[in-house]
Amino acid sequence: MLAKTPPMGWNSWNTFAQNINEEMIMQTADAMVETGLAALGYEYVVIDDCWSLRDRGEDGRLVADPEKFPHGMKYLADYVHSKGLKFGMYSCAGTRTCAEYPASFEKEMIDAQTFADWGVDFLKYDFCNKPVHANGPLCYYRMSMALKASGREILFSACNWGADNVERWIRSAGSHMYRSTGDIHDNFQSIKDIALSQIDKLGYSTPGCFNDMDMLVCGMYNKGNVARGGCDDTEYKTHFALWCMCASALMIGCDVRNMTPETAALLKNPELIALNQDPEARAPFAFVRTDDGQLALFRHLANNEYALGIFNLSDRDRNIFCNFYDVGLSNNMGLCFEMKDMFTGEVVRTNTDYYRCPLKAHDCALYRAKLVKA
Ligand code: GLA
């Protein structure tokens, strides 16, 4: 079964957009291994939009742009596989992709077969230029079936930006992850808006099909295609913590060949990855959520453990009050939490009834907790 836990990897779009080529993708695959990201589970190297020629070949097949990819896609897939990684590509449910390259509407079978022949392991399937009179969910049913008919196991990454209440039907369509919002930008407002829009929908994420809150902007520092102001390291920390807590797919969007030590340490934090990949794959619930941006999420993990994430999404420093009554722990139970800080390793014991967490603007705290006698 694919996607027992949220899929992890890297995608070219956030940083590179149309500036993609064989050498850069090969260097990225090398860097995934050399930085240790691959060993931690980031396994898919995905080429997004702008990889093909503007027209199909005479045989009706998609053709890789020979200037960008002089040896073709099979060669690149073989290289990515030789590194122990998996290879992902991109198409779209409409007549043209978002960047107006040929797409797979009513070409599902031939395109799925082309991807399978090239050795593709992952297909991101976008939603631009879908004819208005074509049914959205049906486009995903069709491509899902075409991928299965190709004879190759291909992870199906749907990207319809949350249209048609996607969370209600996309798992049934055979998809393994699904974009649930419009595109992320490299600034804190975008991160905050996406996270808050998805919290009440995370219960739809289950083994086999996970919410994809969009590619990470961690480590972009206002460079690249989705730069819109940038973030600082505290904001990237909160971004990654939210995506891990919410069991989102984790697709890195920065240039992994040139990460700062802070970015590498964040994306490789083993406690956060273990949280994201928790085998029970349960959704968190919000038990503090105020209009001014105070948020606390609580999540049941495997082995009777819990995760507590406290987020100050507001623009000024706060003391966030977490009332444990609201997660199921009442004062008369004689229990409290022993909590390990997932960033510092420090162990904290709480009161039986509450925890008050001082947080700078845009900062967060994340704990792995177990119940102990008070
Ligand atoms: C859409 C998607 C993005 C990216 C671009 C490519 O906007 O949501 O993630 O794939 O198209 O053109």
PDB file of C-alpha atoms and ligand atoms in Angstrom, residues 11 13-14 48-50 90 97-99 124 126-128 159 161 179 181-183 214-215, ligand 1:
ATOM      1  CA  ASN A  11       9.209  19.360  -5.721  1.00  0.00           C
ATOM      2  CA  TRP A  13       7.954  24.392  -8.396  1.00  0.00           C
ATOM      3  CA  ASN A  14       8.386  26.666  -5.363  1.00  0.00           C
ATOM      4  CA  ASP A  48       6.534  20.069 -11.625  1.00  0.00           C
ATOM      5  CA  ASP A  49       5.142  22.035 -14.597  1.00  0.00           C
ATOM      6  CA  CYS A  50       7.147  23.229 -17.665  1.00  0.00           C
ATOM      7  CA  TYR A  90       3.462  16.427 -13.324  1.00  0.00           C
ATOM      8  CA  THR A  97      -1.259  22.799 -17.687  1.00  0.00           C
ATOM      9  CA  CYS A  98      -1.216  25.995 -15.636  1.00  0.00           C
ATOM     10  CA  ALA A  99       1.825  27.140 -17.617  1.00  0.00           C
ATOM     11  CA  LYS A 124       1.071  15.320  -9.463  1.00  0.00           C
ATOM     12  CA  ASP A 126      -3.170  19.751 -11.445  1.00  0.00           C
ATOM     13  CA  PHE A 127      -6.515  21.414 -12.273  1.00  0.00           C
ATOM     14  CA  CYS A 128      -5.881  24.362 -14.614  1.00  0.00           C
ATOM     15  CA  CYS A 159      -3.969  18.981  -6.947  1.00  0.00           C
ATOM     16  CA  TRP A 161      -6.801  23.221  -4.734  1.00  0.00           C
ATOM     17  CA  ARG A 179      -3.854  19.537  -2.393  1.00  0.00           C
ATOM     18  CA  THR A 181      -5.868  24.892  -0.908  1.00  0.00           C
ATOM     19  CA  GLY A 182      -4.613  27.433  -3.392  1.00  0.00           C
ATOM     20  CA  ASP A 183      -0.879  27.908  -3.821  1.00  0.00           C
ATOM     21  CA  ASP A 214       1.179  22.432  -0.254  1.00  0.00           C
ATOM     22  CA  MET A 215       4.905  22.321  -0.759  1.00  0.00           C
TER      23      MET A 215
HETATM   24  C1  GLA B   1      -0.671  25.247  -9.895  1.00  0.00           C
HETATM   25  C2  GLA B   1      -0.311  24.361  -8.728  1.00  0.00           C
HETATM   26  C3  GLA B   1       1.126  24.614  -8.300  1.00  0.00           C
HETATM   27  C4  GLA B   1       2.059  24.363  -9.488  1.00  0.00           C
HETATM   28  C5  GLA B   1       1.639  25.223 -10.663  1.00  0.00           C
HETATM   29  C6  GLA B   1       2.405  24.872 -11.922  1.00  0.00           C
HETATM   30  O1  GLA B   1      -0.703  26.598  -9.537  1.00  0.00           O
HETATM   31  O2  GLA B   1      -1.181  24.570  -7.650  1.00  0.00           O
HETATM   32  O3  GLA B   1       1.485  23.796  -7.220  1.00  0.00           O
HETATM   33  O4  GLA B   1       2.014  23.003  -9.825  1.00  0.00           O
HETATM   34  O5  GLA B   1       0.265  25.078 -10.963  1.00  0.00           O
HETATM   35  O6  GLA B   1       2.038  25.672 -13.009  1.00  0.00           O
END
